[in-house]
mmCIF file of C-alpha atoms in Angstrom:
data_model
loop_
_atom_site.group_PDB
_atom_site.id
_atom_site.type_symbol
_atom_site.label_atom_id
_atom_site.label_comp_id
_atom_site.label_asym_id
_atom_site.label_seq_id
_atom_site.Cartn_x
_atom_site.Cartn_y
_atom_site.Cartn_z
ATOM 1 C CA UNK H 1 93.575 108.787 82.031
ATOM 2 C CA UNK H 2 91.008 107.957 79.375
ATOM 3 C CA UNK H 3 89.283 104.629 79.977
ATOM 4 C CA UNK H 4 87.927 102.505 77.134
ATOM 5 C CA UNK H 5 85.362 100.379 78.964
ATOM 6 C CA UNK H 6 84.533 98.428 75.807
ATOM 7 C CA UNK H 7 88.190 97.376 75.582
ATOM 8 C CA UNK H 8 88.127 96.375 79.252
ATOM 9 C CA UNK H 9 85.105 94.130 78.821
ATOM 10 C CA UNK H 10 86.520 92.565 75.629
ATOM 11 C CA UNK H 11 89.782 91.454 77.237
ATOM 12 C CA UNK H 12 90.208 87.693 77.178
ATOM 13 C CA UNK H 13 88.889 86.179 80.391
ATOM 14 C CA UNK H 14 90.952 83.545 82.083
ATOM 15 C CA UNK H 15 90.809 82.053 85.570
ATOM 16 C CA UNK H 16 93.177 79.149 86.172
ATOM 17 C CA UNK H 17 94.519 77.422 89.255
ATOM 18 C CA UNK H 18 97.587 75.247 88.800
ATOM 19 C CA UNK H 19 100.212 73.727 91.059
ATOM 20 C CA UNK H 20 103.742 75.099 90.671
ATOM 21 C CA UNK H 21 105.607 72.809 93.057
ATOM 22 C CA UNK H 22 106.222 69.073 93.120
ATOM 23 C CA UNK H 23 104.727 68.676 96.595
ATOM 24 C CA UNK H 24 101.548 70.557 95.574
ATOM 25 C CA UNK H 25 102.078 73.105 98.337
ATOM 26 C CA UNK H 26 102.444 76.105 96.025
ATOM 27 C CA UNK H 27 99.754 77.154 93.552
ATOM 28 C CA UNK H 28 99.346 79.859 90.919
ATOM 29 C CA UNK H 29 95.926 81.491 90.515
ATOM 30 C CA UNK H 30 95.563 83.500 87.305
ATOM 31 C CA UNK H 31 92.816 86.161 87.127
ATOM 32 C CA UNK H 32 92.762 87.864 83.722
ATOM 33 C CA UNK H 33 89.939 89.823 82.078
ATOM 34 C CA UNK H 34 86.715 91.287 83.437
ATOM 35 C CA UNK H 35 85.335 90.054 86.752
ATOM 36 C CA UNK H 36 81.805 88.649 87.027
ATOM 37 C CA UNK H 37 78.916 89.768 84.855
ATOM 38 C CA UNK H 38 76.576 87.847 82.606
ATOM 39 C CA UNK H 39 77.689 84.561 81.052
ATOM 40 C CA UNK H 40 81.082 84.801 82.753
ATOM 41 C CA UNK H 41 83.091 82.112 84.533
ATOM 42 C CA UNK H 42 85.413 84.826 85.864
ATOM 43 C CA UNK H 43 83.446 85.184 89.074
ATOM 44 C CA UNK H 44 83.565 84.495 92.801
ATOM 45 C CA UNK H 45 81.818 81.150 92.520
ATOM 46 C CA UNK H 46 84.434 79.868 90.067
ATOM 47 C CA UNK H 47 87.229 80.953 92.425
ATOM 48 C CA UNK H 48 85.432 79.302 95.350
ATOM 49 C CA UNK H 49 85.182 75.995 93.491
ATOM 50 C CA UNK H 50 88.822 76.118 92.416
ATOM 51 C CA UNK H 51 90.124 76.908 95.911
ATOM 52 C CA UNK H 52 87.862 74.414 97.658
ATOM 53 C CA UNK H 53 90.004 71.719 99.273
ATOM 54 C CA UNK H 54 93.310 73.231 98.121
ATOM 55 C CA UNK H 55 95.873 72.512 100.849
ATOM 56 C CA UNK H 56 98.548 75.024 99.874
ATOM 57 C CA UNK H 57 101.246 76.811 101.810
ATOM 58 C CA UNK H 58 101.517 79.597 99.240
ATOM 59 C CA UNK H 59 99.154 80.844 96.524
ATOM 60 C CA UNK H 60 100.566 83.243 93.920
ATOM 61 C CA UNK H 61 97.728 85.326 92.458
ATOM 62 C CA UNK H 62 98.462 86.935 89.083
ATOM 63 C CA UNK H 63 96.066 89.743 88.137
ATOM 64 C CA UNK H 64 95.588 91.566 84.837
ATOM 65 C CA UNK H 65 92.077 92.990 84.855
ATOM 66 C CA UNK H 66 90.146 96.199 84.353
ATOM 67 C CA UNK H 67 87.589 95.146 86.955
ATOM 68 C CA UNK H 68 83.903 94.309 86.723
ATOM 69 C CA UNK H 69 81.458 93.273 89.453
ATOM 70 C CA UNK H 70 82.242 94.959 92.773
ATOM 71 C CA UNK H 71 80.527 92.202 94.738
ATOM 72 C CA UNK H 72 82.474 89.445 92.995
ATOM 73 C CA UNK H 73 85.633 91.422 93.713
ATOM 74 C CA UNK H 74 84.803 91.712 97.413
ATOM 75 C CA UNK H 75 83.908 88.021 97.643
ATOM 76 C CA UNK H 76 87.168 86.905 95.977
ATOM 77 C CA UNK H 77 89.147 89.287 98.198
ATOM 78 C CA UNK H 78 87.572 87.751 101.306
ATOM 79 C CA UNK H 79 88.203 84.189 100.067
ATOM 80 C CA UNK H 80 91.901 84.970 99.649
ATOM 81 C CA UNK H 81 92.079 86.566 103.094
ATOM 82 C CA UNK H 82 90.393 83.586 104.721
ATOM 83 C CA UNK H 83 92.542 80.944 103.033
ATOM 84 C CA UNK H 84 95.179 79.406 105.293
ATOM 85 C CA UNK H 85 97.885 79.783 102.616
ATOM 86 C CA UNK H 86 100.127 82.818 102.328
ATOM 87 C CA UNK H 87 98.686 84.797 99.416
ATOM 88 C CA UNK H 88 101.181 86.724 97.285
ATOM 89 C CA UNK H 89 99.553 88.953 94.668
ATOM 90 C CA UNK H 90 101.388 89.912 91.468
ATOM 91 C CA UNK H 91 99.941 92.675 89.284
ATOM 92 C CA UNK H 92 100.937 91.535 85.794
ATOM 93 C CA UNK H 93 99.474 94.495 83.886
ATOM 94 C CA UNK H 94 96.800 96.359 85.751
ATOM 95 C CA UNK H 95 94.401 95.898 88.637
ATOM 96 C CA UNK H 96 91.577 98.376 88.204
ATOM 97 C CA UNK H 97 88.261 98.767 89.995
ATOM 98 C CA UNK H 98 87.053 95.359 91.270
ATOM 99 C CA UNK H 99 90.436 93.830 90.396
ATOM 100 C CA UNK H 100 92.143 96.248 92.803
ATOM 101 C CA UNK H 101 89.787 95.012 95.525
ATOM 102 C CA UNK H 102 90.824 91.423 94.778
ATOM 103 C CA UNK H 103 94.461 92.499 95.118
ATOM 104 C CA UNK H 104 93.757 93.713 98.665
ATOM 105 C CA UNK H 105 93.188 90.070 99.645
ATOM 106 C CA UNK H 106 96.911 89.377 99.397
ATOM 107 C CA UNK H 107 99.283 89.103 102.340
ATOM 108 C CA UNK H 108 101.812 90.719 100.011
ATOM 109 C CA UNK H 109 101.234 92.744 96.838
ATOM 110 C CA UNK H 110 104.017 92.982 94.240
ATOM 111 C CA UNK H 111 103.851 95.413 91.313
ATOM 112 C CA UNK H 112 106.367 95.583 88.465
ATOM 113 C CA UNK H 113 107.366 99.185 87.806
ATOM 114 C CA UNK H 114 105.328 99.436 84.582
ATOM 115 C CA UNK H 115 102.012 98.257 86.047
ATOM 116 C CA UNK H 116 99.079 100.245 87.418
ATOM 117 C CA UNK H 117 96.239 100.127 89.909
ATOM 118 C CA UNK H 118 92.980 102.088 89.891
ATOM 119 C CA UNK H 119 90.466 102.720 92.662
ATOM 120 C CA UNK H 120 87.128 104.488 92.314
ATOM 121 C CA UNK H 121 83.559 104.736 93.546
ATOM 122 C CA UNK H 122 80.951 102.164 92.566
ATOM 123 C CA UNK H 123 78.997 102.838 89.387
ATOM 124 C CA UNK H 124 76.007 101.317 87.642
ATOM 125 C CA UNK H 125 73.441 101.843 84.886
ATOM 126 C CA UNK H 126 69.915 102.857 85.905
ATOM 127 C CA UNK H 127 66.614 103.206 84.099
ATOM 128 C CA UNK H 128 63.469 104.677 85.600
ATOM 129 C CA UNK H 129 61.992 107.709 87.306
ATOM 130 C CA UNK H 130 63.439 110.186 89.818
ATOM 131 C CA UNK H 131 62.627 107.910 92.754
ATOM 132 C CA UNK H 132 64.508 105.066 91.101
ATOM 133 C CA UNK H 133 67.582 107.250 90.571
ATOM 134 C CA UNK H 134 67.484 108.593 94.146
ATOM 135 C CA UNK H 135 67.316 105.056 95.537
ATOM 136 C CA UNK H 136 70.170 103.954 93.292
ATOM 137 C CA UNK H 137 72.300 106.901 94.466
ATOM 138 C CA UNK H 138 71.694 105.936 98.118
ATOM 139 C CA UNK H 139 72.548 102.313 97.360
ATOM 140 C CA UNK H 140 75.762 103.308 95.573
ATOM 141 C CA UNK H 141 76.866 105.379 98.568
ATOM 142 C CA UNK H 142 76.329 102.368 100.819
ATOM 143 C CA UNK H 143 78.340 100.224 98.421
ATOM 144 C CA UNK H 144 81.133 102.834 98.441
ATOM 145 C CA UNK H 145 81.251 102.606 102.247
ATOM 146 C CA UNK H 146 81.582 98.823 102.022
ATOM 147 C CA UNK H 147 84.261 99.013 99.313
ATOM 148 C CA UNK H 148 86.383 101.404 101.382
ATOM 149 C CA UNK H 149 86.754 98.712 104.020
ATOM 150 C CA UNK H 150 88.698 96.610 101.510
ATOM 151 C CA UNK H 151 91.295 99.383 101.157
ATOM 152 C CA UNK H 152 91.369 100.796 104.707
ATOM 153 C CA UNK H 153 93.630 98.172 106.286
ATOM 154 C CA UNK H 154 96.359 98.986 103.775
ATOM 155 C CA UNK H 155 95.908 102.691 103.105
ATOM 156 C CA UNK H 156 98.375 104.799 105.093
ATOM 157 C CA UNK H 157 96.257 107.945 105.118
ATOM 158 C CA UNK H 158 92.965 109.068 106.611
ATOM 159 C CA UNK H 159 89.496 107.889 105.641
ATOM 160 C CA UNK H 160 88.720 111.353 104.236
ATOM 161 C CA UNK H 161 91.757 111.111 101.963
ATOM 162 C CA UNK H 162 90.713 107.637 100.821
ATOM 163 C CA UNK H 163 87.200 108.896 100.056
ATOM 164 C CA UNK H 164 88.661 111.655 97.877
ATOM 165 C CA UNK H 165 90.961 109.252 96.023
ATOM 166 C CA UNK H 166 87.969 107.061 95.185
ATOM 167 C CA UNK H 167 85.935 110.092 94.074
ATOM 168 C CA UNK H 168 88.782 111.125 91.775
ATOM 169 C CA UNK H 169 88.880 107.676 90.089
ATOM 170 C CA UNK H 170 92.579 107.532 90.903
ATOM 171 C CA UNK H 171 95.145 105.744 88.735
ATOM 172 C CA UNK H 172 98.299 104.751 90.595
ATOM 173 C CA UNK H 173 101.695 103.793 89.259
ATOM 174 C CA UNK H 174 103.541 101.055 91.122
ATOM 175 C CA UNK H 175 105.594 103.601 93.079
ATOM 176 C CA UNK H 176 102.486 105.594 93.982
ATOM 177 C CA UNK H 177 100.662 102.461 95.121
ATOM 178 C CA UNK H 178 103.678 101.591 97.270
ATOM 179 C CA UNK H 179 103.738 105.060 98.846
ATOM 180 C CA UNK H 180 100.038 104.879 99.732
ATOM 181 C CA UNK H 181 100.199 101.337 101.132
ATOM 182 C CA UNK H 182 98.393 99.551 98.302
ATOM 183 C CA UNK H 183 101.554 97.617 97.342
ATOM 184 C CA UNK H 184 104.427 96.140 99.328
ATOM 185 C CA UNK H 185 107.138 95.848 96.694
ATOM 186 C CA UNK H 186 108.015 97.312 93.294
ATOM 187 C CA UNK H 187 110.086 95.058 91.035
ATOM 188 C CA UNK H 188 111.591 95.286 87.544
ATOM 189 C CA UNK H 189 109.133 95.932 84.769
ATOM 190 C CA UNK H 190 107.529 93.244 82.645
ATOM 191 C CA UNK H 191 106.102 93.592 79.168
ATOM 192 C CA UNK H 192 102.444 94.623 79.066
ATOM 193 C CA UNK H 193 100.100 93.596 76.264
ATOM 194 C CA UNK H 194 99.380 96.630 74.055
ATOM 195 C CA UNK H 195 95.661 96.149 74.640
ATOM 196 C CA UNK H 196 96.207 97.251 78.240
ATOM 197 C CA UNK H 197 97.712 100.634 77.400
ATOM 198 C CA UNK H 198 95.563 103.742 77.726
ATOM 199 C CA UNK H 199 96.037 107.336 76.636
ATOM 200 C CA UNK H 200 97.032 109.584 79.538
ATOM 201 C CA UNK H 201 95.602 113.037 80.169
ATOM 202 C CA UNK H 202 96.448 115.617 82.800
ATOM 203 C CA UNK H 203 94.122 115.230 85.769
ATOM 204 C CA UNK H 204 94.432 117.408 88.844
ATOM 205 C CA UNK H 205 93.455 115.655 92.069
ATOM 206 C CA UNK H 206 94.864 114.940 95.508
ATOM 207 C CA UNK H 207 96.876 111.875 94.476
ATOM 208 C CA UNK H 208 100.161 113.728 93.899
ATOM 209 C CA UNK H 209 99.907 115.530 97.233
ATOM 210 C CA UNK H 210 99.169 112.320 99.138
ATOM 211 C CA UNK H 211 101.955 110.353 97.451
ATOM 212 C CA UNK H 212 104.466 113.112 98.280
ATOM 213 C CA UNK H 213 103.155 113.388 101.838
ATOM 214 C CA UNK H 214 103.323 109.703 102.735
ATOM 215 C CA UNK H 215 106.515 108.995 100.815
ATOM 216 C CA UNK H 216 108.181 111.772 102.837
ATOM 217 C CA UNK H 217 106.784 110.335 106.076
ATOM 218 C CA UNK H 218 108.157 106.888 105.196
ATOM 219 C CA UNK H 219 111.596 108.362 104.519
ATOM 220 C CA UNK H 220 111.527 110.213 107.843
ATOM 221 C CA UNK H 221 110.606 107.018 109.714
ATOM 222 C CA UNK H 222 113.483 105.157 108.063
ATOM 223 C CA UNK H 223 115.820 108.044 108.981
ATOM 224 C CA UNK H 224 114.684 107.920 112.628
ATOM 225 C CA UNK H 225 115.304 104.167 112.743
ATOM 226 C CA UNK H 226 118.772 104.654 111.314
ATOM 227 C CA UNK H 227 119.882 107.447 113.702
ATOM 228 C CA UNK H 228 120.075 105.284 116.893
ATOM 229 C CA UNK H 229 122.113 102.691 114.977
ATOM 230 C CA UNK H 230 124.582 105.322 113.758
ATOM 231 C CA UNK H 231 124.790 106.847 117.250
ATOM 232 C CA UNK H 232 125.553 103.467 118.811
ATOM 233 C CA UNK H 233 128.211 102.805 116.194
ATOM 234 C CA UNK H 234 129.903 106.137 117.012
ATOM 235 C CA UNK H 235 129.945 105.341 120.718
ATOM 236 C CA UNK H 236 131.346 101.914 119.947
ATOM 237 C CA UNK H 237 134.257 103.324 117.969
ATOM 238 C CA UNK H 238 134.923 105.987 120.600
ATOM 239 C CA UNK H 239 135.202 103.291 123.280
ATOM 240 C CA UNK H 240 137.780 101.248 121.319
#
């Protein structure tokens, strides 16, 4: 999938927290546009200030973002995890890069069938000599190790498989995210702003193999759960 990073950074930024129930026990947190960066209010500190003192039972987090600062993403993810409220994440359009990390902070992640998620390794811009670039490469590998922790609790596969998915800069449909553990529920599609659509290209990586592998495993587990029930029902009818 071809990524237009200029389009990502130019998306309208919007972070809002608003109550959606009369007793002020349910809130909606909207996170749209790029995360963090210079001159941006779409950052972890803004989220911290908005959530400070919020006594909610449920917080619905709506995400439509191409990502941004990895560290802001990690910080927001941890804030959501630490909040006493049940956090239900809705992917309204896409949750790419740092935005996918934020999504991992939800107790439940819901993706309409026409939405997407993207995970990848950390990246940056460097200027300097060979020593500078070598140090930056070492730092990025450390950051990648830290970022993997945000996905590990949900990912159904091995760490080696997760590492490869991040190396491949993997785009996931809602069904694929569900199969790999990055989403809990796929619901009916919603309309996506045309500015979010990207041109698709054929990319060969391990994603298709992993989705098929873990989707098949999930079906087998469901089949095994169902067999004792059917067996008991047969014995019941035989005893009548």
